[in-house]
Coordinates of C-alpha atoms and ligand atoms in Angstrom, one line a residue:
X1 CA 124.0 -74.4 289.3
X2 CA 125.3 -72.3 292.1
X3 CA 126.2 -68.8 291.3
X4 CA 130.1 -68.3 291.6
X5 CA 131.2 -66.6 294.8
X6 CA 132.8 -63.9 292.7
X7 CA 129.3 -62.8 291.7
X8 CA 127.5 -63.4 295.0
X9 CA 129.6 -61.5 297.6
X10 CA 126.9 -61.1 300.2
X11 CA 125.6 -64.6 300.1
X12 CA 122.3 -63.8 298.4
X13 CA 121.8 -67.4 297.9
X14 CA 121.1 -67.8 301.5
X15 CA 118.0 -65.7 301.1
X16 CA 116.6 -68.2 298.5
X17 CA 114.6 -71.4 299.1
X18 CA 115.7 -74.8 297.7
X19 CA 112.7 -74.7 295.3
X20 CA 113.9 -71.3 294.2
X21 CA 117.5 -72.3 293.6
X22 CA 116.3 -75.5 291.7
X23 CA 114.3 -73.4 289.4
X24 CA 117.1 -71.1 288.8
X25 CA 119.5 -73.9 288.0
X26 CA 117.0 -75.5 285.5
X27 CA 116.8 -72.2 283.6
X28 CA 120.5 -71.6 283.8
X29 CA 121.0 -75.0 282.4
X30 CA 118.6 -74.3 279.6
X31 CA 120.4 -71.1 278.8
X32 CA 123.8 -73.0 278.6
X33 CA 122.4 -75.6 276.3
X34 CA 120.0 -73.7 274.2
X35 CA 121.0 -70.1 274.2
X36 CA 124.7 -69.5 274.5
X37 CA 125.8 -71.9 271.7
X38 CA 123.8 -69.9 269.0
X39 CA 123.3 -66.4 270.3
X40 CA 126.2 -64.7 268.6
X41 CA 125.2 -65.9 265.2
X42 CA 121.5 -65.1 265.8
X43 CA 122.4 -61.5 266.9
X44 CA 124.8 -61.2 264.0
X45 CA 122.2 -62.3 261.5
X46 CA 119.2 -60.7 263.1
X47 CA 117.4 -64.1 263.7
X48 CA 114.8 -64.8 266.4
X49 CA 115.3 -68.5 267.0
X50 CA 111.6 -69.4 266.8
X51 CA 112.4 -73.0 267.6
X52 CA 113.1 -71.9 271.2
X53 CA 109.4 -71.0 271.8
X54 CA 108.2 -74.6 272.3
X55 CA 111.3 -75.3 274.4
X56 CA 110.6 -72.3 276.6
X57 CA 107.0 -73.7 277.0
X58 CA 108.3 -77.0 278.0
X59 CA 110.6 -75.3 280.5
X60 CA 107.4 -73.8 282.0
X61 CA 108.5 -70.2 281.9
X62 CA 105.7 -68.8 279.6
X63 CA 103.2 -67.0 281.8
X64 CA 104.8 -68.8 284.8
X65 CA 103.5 -66.3 287.3
X66 CA 100.0 -67.0 286.3
X67 CA 97.7 -69.7 287.7
X68 CA 95.3 -72.1 286.0
X69 CA 94.8 -72.5 282.1
X70 CA 98.1 -74.5 281.9
X71 CA 100.2 -71.8 283.5
X72 CA 102.9 -72.8 286.2
X73 CA 101.6 -70.7 289.0
X74 CA 105.1 -69.9 290.3
X75 CA 105.9 -66.9 292.7
X76 CA 107.1 -63.4 291.7
X77 CA 110.6 -64.2 292.9
X78 CA 110.7 -67.5 290.9
X79 CA 109.7 -65.5 287.9
X80 CA 112.4 -63.0 288.5
X81 CA 115.1 -65.6 288.9
X82 CA 114.1 -67.2 285.6
X83 CA 114.1 -64.1 283.7
X84 CA 117.5 -63.1 285.2
X85 CA 119.0 -66.4 284.0
X86 CA 117.4 -66.0 280.6
X87 CA 118.7 -62.4 280.3
X88 CA 122.2 -63.7 281.1
X89 CA 121.8 -65.5 277.8
X90 CA 120.4 -62.5 275.8
X91 CA 117.9 -59.8 276.4
X92 CA 116.1 -60.6 273.1
X93 CA 115.1 -64.0 274.4
X94 CA 114.0 -62.6 277.7
X95 CA 112.0 -60.1 275.8
X96 CA 110.0 -62.8 274.1
X97 CA 109.2 -64.5 277.5
X98 CA 108.2 -60.9 278.8
X99 CA 106.0 -60.1 275.8
X100 CA 104.4 -63.5 275.8
X101 CA 103.8 -63.9 279.6
X102 CA 103.9 -60.5 281.3
X103 CA 102.1 -58.6 278.7
X104 CA 100.0 -60.8 276.2
X105 CA 99.1 -63.6 278.6
X106 CA 98.6 -61.2 281.7
X107 CA 96.3 -59.1 279.5
X108 CA 94.0 -62.1 278.7
X109 CA 94.4 -63.6 282.3
X110 CA 93.5 -60.3 284.0
X111 CA 91.1 -58.7 281.7
X112 CA 89.7 -61.5 279.4
X113 CA 86.5 -63.5 279.6
X114 CA 86.5 -67.2 280.6
X115 CA 86.1 -68.2 277.0
X116 CA 89.0 -66.0 275.8
X117 CA 91.2 -67.5 278.7
X118 CA 90.4 -71.1 277.7
X119 CA 90.9 -70.3 273.9
X120 CA 94.3 -68.8 274.2
X121 CA 96.2 -69.3 277.5
X122 CA 96.9 -73.1 277.5
X123 CA 98.4 -72.8 274.0
X124 CA 100.4 -69.8 274.9
X125 CA 101.8 -71.4 278.1
X126 CA 102.8 -74.5 276.1
X127 CA 104.7 -72.4 273.4
X128 CA 102.2 -73.7 270.8
X129 CA 100.8 -70.1 270.2
X130 CA 102.6 -66.8 270.3
X131 CA 101.0 -63.5 271.5
X132 CA 102.0 -59.8 271.1
X133 CA 100.9 -56.7 272.8
X134 CA 100.4 -53.6 270.8
X135 CA 100.2 -50.3 272.6
X136 CA 102.9 -48.0 271.1
X137 CA 102.1 -46.1 267.9
X138 CA 104.2 -43.9 265.5
X139 CA 103.1 -40.8 267.4
X140 CA 102.3 -42.3 270.9
X141 CA 105.1 -43.7 272.9
X142 CA 105.9 -42.3 276.3
X143 CA 102.4 -40.7 276.2
X144 CA 100.0 -43.5 275.3
X145 CA 97.1 -41.3 276.0
X146 CA 97.6 -40.0 272.5
X147 CA 96.6 -43.4 270.9
X148 CA 95.0 -42.8 267.6
X149 CA 94.1 -46.4 266.7
X150 CA 90.2 -46.4 266.8
X151 CA 87.7 -49.2 267.3
X152 CA 84.3 -48.4 266.1
X153 CA 81.1 -50.4 266.5
X154 CA 79.3 -51.5 263.3
X155 CA 76.3 -53.5 264.4
X156 CA 77.7 -56.0 266.9
X157 CA 81.1 -56.0 265.2
X158 CA 84.1 -53.9 266.0
X159 CA 86.2 -52.3 263.2
X160 CA 89.7 -51.3 264.0
X161 CA 91.8 -48.7 262.2
X162 CA 95.3 -47.3 262.9
X163 CA 99.0 -48.0 263.1
X164 CA 101.3 -49.5 265.8
X165 CA 105.1 -49.5 266.0
X166 CA 107.8 -51.5 267.9
X167 CA 105.3 -54.4 268.6
X168 CA 107.3 -57.4 269.6
X169 CA 106.8 -60.7 267.8
X170 CA 103.8 -59.4 265.8
X171 CA 104.8 -61.0 262.5
X172 CA 105.1 -64.4 263.9
X173 CA 102.3 -64.0 266.5
X174 CA 99.0 -65.9 266.4
X175 CA 97.2 -63.1 268.3
X176 CA 97.8 -59.4 269.1
X177 CA 96.4 -57.6 272.0
X178 CA 95.5 -54.3 270.3
X179 CA 94.9 -51.2 272.6
X180 CA 92.5 -48.8 270.9
X181 CA 90.4 -45.8 271.6
X182 CA 86.7 -46.4 271.5
X183 CA 83.6 -44.1 272.3
X184 CA 84.0 -45.5 275.8
X185 CA 87.7 -44.9 276.4
X186 CA 90.7 -47.2 275.7
X187 CA 90.0 -50.9 275.4
X188 CA 92.0 -54.0 274.6
X189 CA 91.1 -56.3 271.6
X190 CA 92.1 -59.8 270.9
X191 CA 93.0 -59.8 267.2
X192 CA 94.0 -63.0 265.5
X193 CA 96.8 -62.1 263.2
X194 CA 95.2 -63.8 260.2
X195 CA 92.4 -61.4 260.3
X196 CA 91.7 -59.5 257.0
X197 CA 93.4 -55.9 257.2
X198 CA 96.1 -56.8 259.8
X199 CA 99.6 -56.6 258.5
X200 CA 102.8 -56.7 260.6
X201 CA 106.2 -55.7 259.1
X202 CA 109.5 -56.4 261.0
X203 CA 111.5 -53.3 261.6
X204 CA 115.0 -53.9 260.2
X205 CA 118.5 -52.5 260.6
X206 CA 118.4 -52.5 264.4
X207 CA 121.5 -52.0 266.3
X208 CA 119.9 -53.5 269.5
X209 CA 117.7 -56.6 270.3
X210 CA 118.9 -58.2 267.0
X211 CA 118.0 -61.8 268.1
X212 CA 114.4 -60.5 268.6
X213 CA 111.4 -59.2 266.4
X214 CA 109.7 -55.9 266.6
X215 CA 107.2 -54.8 264.1
X216 CA 105.1 -52.0 262.5
X217 CA 101.6 -53.0 262.5
X218 CA 98.8 -51.6 260.1
X219 CA 95.2 -52.1 260.9
X220 CA 93.0 -51.4 257.9
X221 CA 89.3 -51.9 258.7
X222 CA 90.0 -55.0 260.7
X223 CA 86.6 -56.4 261.4
X224 CA 86.2 -58.4 264.7
X225 CA 83.2 -60.0 266.5
X226 CA 81.6 -58.5 269.5
X227 CA 83.5 -60.9 271.8
X228 CA 87.0 -59.7 270.7
X229 CA 87.0 -57.1 273.3
X230 CA 88.7 -57.8 276.6
X231 CA 85.6 -57.3 278.8
X232 CA 87.2 -56.7 282.2
X233 CA 89.9 -54.1 281.4
X234 CA 88.7 -50.5 280.9
X235 CA 90.9 -47.5 280.2
X236 CA 94.7 -47.2 279.8
X237 CA 94.9 -48.5 283.4
X238 CA 94.2 -51.9 282.1
X239 CA 97.3 -51.8 279.8
X240 CA 99.5 -50.2 282.5
X241 CA 98.7 -53.1 284.9
X242 CA 100.3 -55.5 282.2
X243 CA 103.3 -53.0 281.8
X244 CA 104.0 -53.2 285.5
X245 CA 104.3 -56.9 285.2
X246 CA 106.9 -56.6 282.5
X247 CA 108.7 -53.7 284.2
X248 CA 109.1 -56.1 287.3
X249 CA 110.7 -58.7 285.1
X250 CA 113.1 -56.2 283.7
X251 CA 114.5 -55.1 287.1
X252 CA 115.5 -58.7 287.5
X253 CA 116.4 -59.6 283.9
X254 CA 119.0 -56.6 283.6
X255 CA 121.0 -58.0 286.4
X256 CA 121.4 -61.1 284.4
X257 CA 122.9 -59.3 281.4
X258 CA 125.2 -57.4 283.9
X259 CA 126.3 -60.6 285.8
X260 CA 127.1 -62.3 282.5
X261 CA 129.1 -59.4 281.3
X262 CA 131.1 -59.1 284.7
X263 CA 131.9 -62.9 284.9
X264 CA 133.1 -62.8 281.3
X265 CA 135.3 -59.9 281.9
X266 CA 136.7 -61.4 285.2
X267 CA 137.5 -64.6 283.3
X268 CA 139.2 -62.7 280.6
X269 CA 141.1 -60.4 283.0
X270 CA 142.6 -63.4 284.8
X271 CA 144.1 -64.9 281.5
X272 CA 144.9 -61.9 279.3
X273 CA 148.6 -61.0 279.8
X274 CA 150.0 -57.5 279.1
X275 CA 153.3 -56.1 280.6
X276 CA 154.0 -59.5 281.6
X277 CA 151.1 -59.9 283.9
X278 CA 147.5 -60.8 283.8
X279 CA 145.5 -57.6 283.3
X280 CA 143.5 -58.7 286.5
X281 CA 146.6 -57.7 288.6
X282 CA 146.3 -54.1 287.6
X283 CA 144.6 -51.9 290.3
X284 CA 142.6 -50.0 287.6
X285 CA 141.1 -53.4 286.3
X286 CA 140.4 -54.6 289.8
X287 CA 138.6 -51.3 290.5
X288 CA 136.4 -51.8 287.4
X289 CA 135.7 -55.4 288.5
X290 CA 134.9 -54.4 292.0
X291 CA 132.5 -51.6 291.0
X292 CA 130.7 -54.0 288.8
X293 CA 130.4 -56.6 291.6
X294 CA 129.1 -54.0 294.0
X295 CA 126.3 -52.8 291.7
X296 CA 125.3 -56.5 290.7
X297 CA 125.1 -57.5 294.4
X298 CA 123.1 -54.4 295.3
X299 CA 120.8 -54.5 292.3
X300 CA 120.1 -58.3 292.6
X301 CA 119.3 -57.7 296.4
X302 CA 116.9 -54.8 295.5
X303 CA 115.3 -57.1 292.9
X304 CA 114.8 -59.9 295.6
X305 CA 113.4 -57.4 298.2
X306 CA 110.9 -56.1 295.5
X307 CA 110.1 -59.7 294.6
X308 CA 109.3 -60.5 298.1
X309 CA 107.0 -57.4 298.4
X310 CA 105.3 -58.5 295.2
X311 CA 104.7 -62.0 296.6
X312 CA 103.2 -60.4 299.7
X313 CA 100.9 -58.4 297.6
X314 CA 102.6 -55.1 298.9
X315 CA 104.6 -53.9 295.7
X316 CA 103.8 -50.4 294.8
X317 CA 104.2 -49.0 291.2
X318 CA 106.8 -46.4 292.2
X319 CA 108.9 -49.2 293.7
X320 CA 108.9 -51.0 290.4
X321 CA 110.0 -47.7 288.7
X322 CA 112.9 -47.4 291.2
X323 CA 114.0 -51.0 290.5
X324 CA 113.6 -50.6 286.7
X325 CA 115.4 -47.3 286.6
X326 CA 118.2 -48.2 288.8
X327 CA 119.0 -51.8 287.7
X328 CA 118.9 -51.0 284.0
X329 CA 121.0 -47.9 284.5
X330 CA 123.6 -49.9 286.5
X331 CA 123.5 -52.9 284.1
X332 CA 124.1 -50.8 280.9
X333 CA 127.1 -49.2 282.8
X334 CA 128.4 -52.5 283.9
X335 CA 128.2 -54.0 280.4
X336 CA 130.0 -51.0 278.9
X337 CA 132.7 -51.1 281.5
X338 CA 133.1 -55.0 281.1
X339 CA 133.6 -54.3 277.3
X340 CA 136.6 -52.1 278.1
X341 CA 138.4 -55.0 279.8
X342 CA 138.4 -56.9 276.6
X343 CA 140.1 -54.2 274.7
X344 CA 139.6 -54.6 270.9
X345 CA 138.4 -58.2 271.3
X346 CA 135.4 -56.7 273.1
X347 CA 133.9 -55.1 270.1
X348 CA 133.3 -58.5 268.5
X349 CA 130.6 -61.0 269.1
X350 CA 133.1 -63.4 270.5
X351 CA 132.4 -61.9 273.8
X352 CA 129.0 -60.9 275.4
X353 CA 129.3 -57.5 277.0
X354 CA 128.8 -55.3 274.0
X355 CA 125.9 -57.3 272.8
X356 CA 124.3 -57.0 276.3
X357 CA 125.1 -53.2 276.3
X358 CA 123.5 -52.7 273.0
X359 CA 120.4 -54.8 274.0
X360 CA 120.1 -52.7 277.1
X361 CA 119.5 -49.5 275.0
X362 CA 116.2 -51.0 274.2
X363 CA 115.6 -52.2 277.8
X364 CA 116.1 -48.7 279.1
X365 CA 113.7 -47.4 276.4
X366 CA 110.8 -49.9 276.6
X367 CA 108.4 -50.3 279.5
X368 CA 109.0 -46.7 280.4
X369 CA 112.2 -44.8 279.5
X370 CA 114.6 -43.6 282.2
X371 CA 113.1 -40.2 282.0
X372 CA 109.5 -41.5 282.5
X373 CA 110.5 -43.6 285.6
X374 CA 112.4 -40.6 286.9
X375 CA 109.3 -38.5 286.7
X376 CA 107.2 -41.2 288.3
X377 CA 109.5 -41.2 291.3
X378 CA 109.8 -37.4 291.1
X379 CA 106.0 -37.2 291.4
X380 CA 106.0 -39.8 294.2
X381 CA 108.8 -37.8 296.2
X382 CA 107.4 -34.4 295.7
X383 CA 103.7 -34.9 295.3
X384 CA 103.9 -32.8 292.0
X385 CA 103.3 -34.4 288.6
X386 CA 105.9 -33.2 286.0
X387 CA 103.8 -34.8 283.2
X388 CA 100.9 -32.5 283.1
Ligands
FAD1 C1 113.2 -53.2 271.2 C2 111.8 -52.7 271.6 C3 110.6 -53.4 271.9 C4 109.4 -52.8 272.1 N1 108.3 -53.7 272.3 C5 107.2 -53.1 272.5 C6 105.9 -53.9 272.4 O1 106.1 -55.2 272.4 N2 104.7 -53.3 272.6 C7 104.6 -52.0 272.6 O2 103.4 -51.5 272.7 N3 105.6 -51.1 272.5 C8 106.9 -51.7 272.5 N4 108.1 -50.9 272.4 C9 107.9 -49.4 272.4 C10 108.4 -48.7 273.6 O3 107.5 -49.0 274.8 C11 108.6 -47.2 273.3 O4 109.6 -47.1 272.4 C12 108.7 -46.3 274.5 O5 107.6 -46.2 275.2 C13 109.2 -45.1 274.2 O6 108.4 -44.5 273.2 P1 109.0 -43.7 272.0 O7 109.9 -44.7 271.3 O8 107.9 -43.3 271.1 O9 109.8 -42.6 272.4 P2 109.3 -41.0 272.8 O10 108.1 -41.2 273.7 O11 109.1 -40.3 271.6 O12 110.4 -40.5 273.8 C14 111.7 -39.9 273.1 C15 112.5 -39.3 274.3 O13 111.8 -38.2 274.9 C16 111.7 -38.5 276.3 N5 110.5 -38.0 276.9 C17 109.1 -38.3 276.5 N6 108.3 -37.5 277.3 C18 109.1 -36.9 278.2 C19 108.7 -36.1 279.4 N7 107.5 -35.9 279.8 N8 109.8 -35.6 280.0 C20 111.1 -35.9 279.7 N9 111.4 -36.8 278.7 C21 110.4 -37.1 278.0 C22 111.8 -40.0 276.4 O14 112.2 -40.4 277.8 C23 112.8 -40.4 275.4 O15 114.1 -40.0 275.9 C24 109.3 -51.4 272.2 C25 110.4 -50.6 271.9 C26 111.6 -51.1 271.6 C27 112.8 -50.3 271.3

């Protein structure tokens, strides 16, 4: 599916290969068929459409940037294009793909043993198994060094105790990657969710990401065998490597929510009549639409540039912060501005911009808040860390 000229003002498409465009079209077709028809009701009723998990596996987007173990082995740019299209449908569905692929599967692929990879990755890539990634705690969010969950040794076993908060998909997951303090620093553990002492309770009354699940987790003396630890990832750095993968996806995905809001507003503005004219004929409306289009083109070009750097093995963490901070900030502004073009109709779920804007409140918060990414960039520019 070609992107309409009104969304691609600088012929970004000319920078994509035929294979990249083909993959994007396949995901866009999936979004049209499987997400758009149901999303307003799912968001309204706070339903995560679990039946999509297997379909997303069949589409080949779960852990698609990983190689081997049933994963698709696609490039970083292809992964970016896929999540952009998914987030044009809804951030909650893209969030599932990020938690599954960028966080849980990446943790196992990068830090796991051969046995752990064989045990979990093929089923997760196929959408037969669901993973979650449990780092955040009630008292450790932006500062995960404060993790209080502890894993102690008892003979050969590990015994985990603690609480986690905001953990995506945990109540329907088969396995949780739980990050815990040990006598040897922070380590990741593979916790099958049916292990005694593990409970996950969905957080309710959310005003954002309503077509998605986030949970509180309690770990009461969760006893695990010796081989539950991820052997190849030591310290918080191991968790951050996974977070960087997810942050990279977000800098693409947010542009999908922005593009969908802009195109919806453009369509509406051309047909909505006031003062005897379509509202698109008013200069103030045109300025809103032009400002949206500028930032979508700039943000998508930035995402593509960072994706090419990633595929060349040259992408730096501060560049991911730059992309995530800029693109989510611009996307949320675009969605809010798009909402104004719908007037009163814009506050209903008949139209996507306000749903996207409310989802993006979560997106600007998770995987490093605006403030955290500002301080990462501030540190890079000045050489002085404001965290310490
Ligand atoms: C929808 C959703 C899904 C999520 N999914 C997951 C998941 O799957 N797994 C997981 O582990 N976590 C997940 N999270 C948690 C998310 O990563 C945290 O919410 C995030 O890291 C922020 O932590 P916090 O909410 O505790 O806020 P806090 O860290 O308490 O921050 C509160 C405010 O203080 C600011 N602040 C903090 N420190 C500083 C500083 N040094 N300087 C300036 N300002 C500062 C922050 O920027 C923010 O504005 C999810 C969150 C949401 C909302």
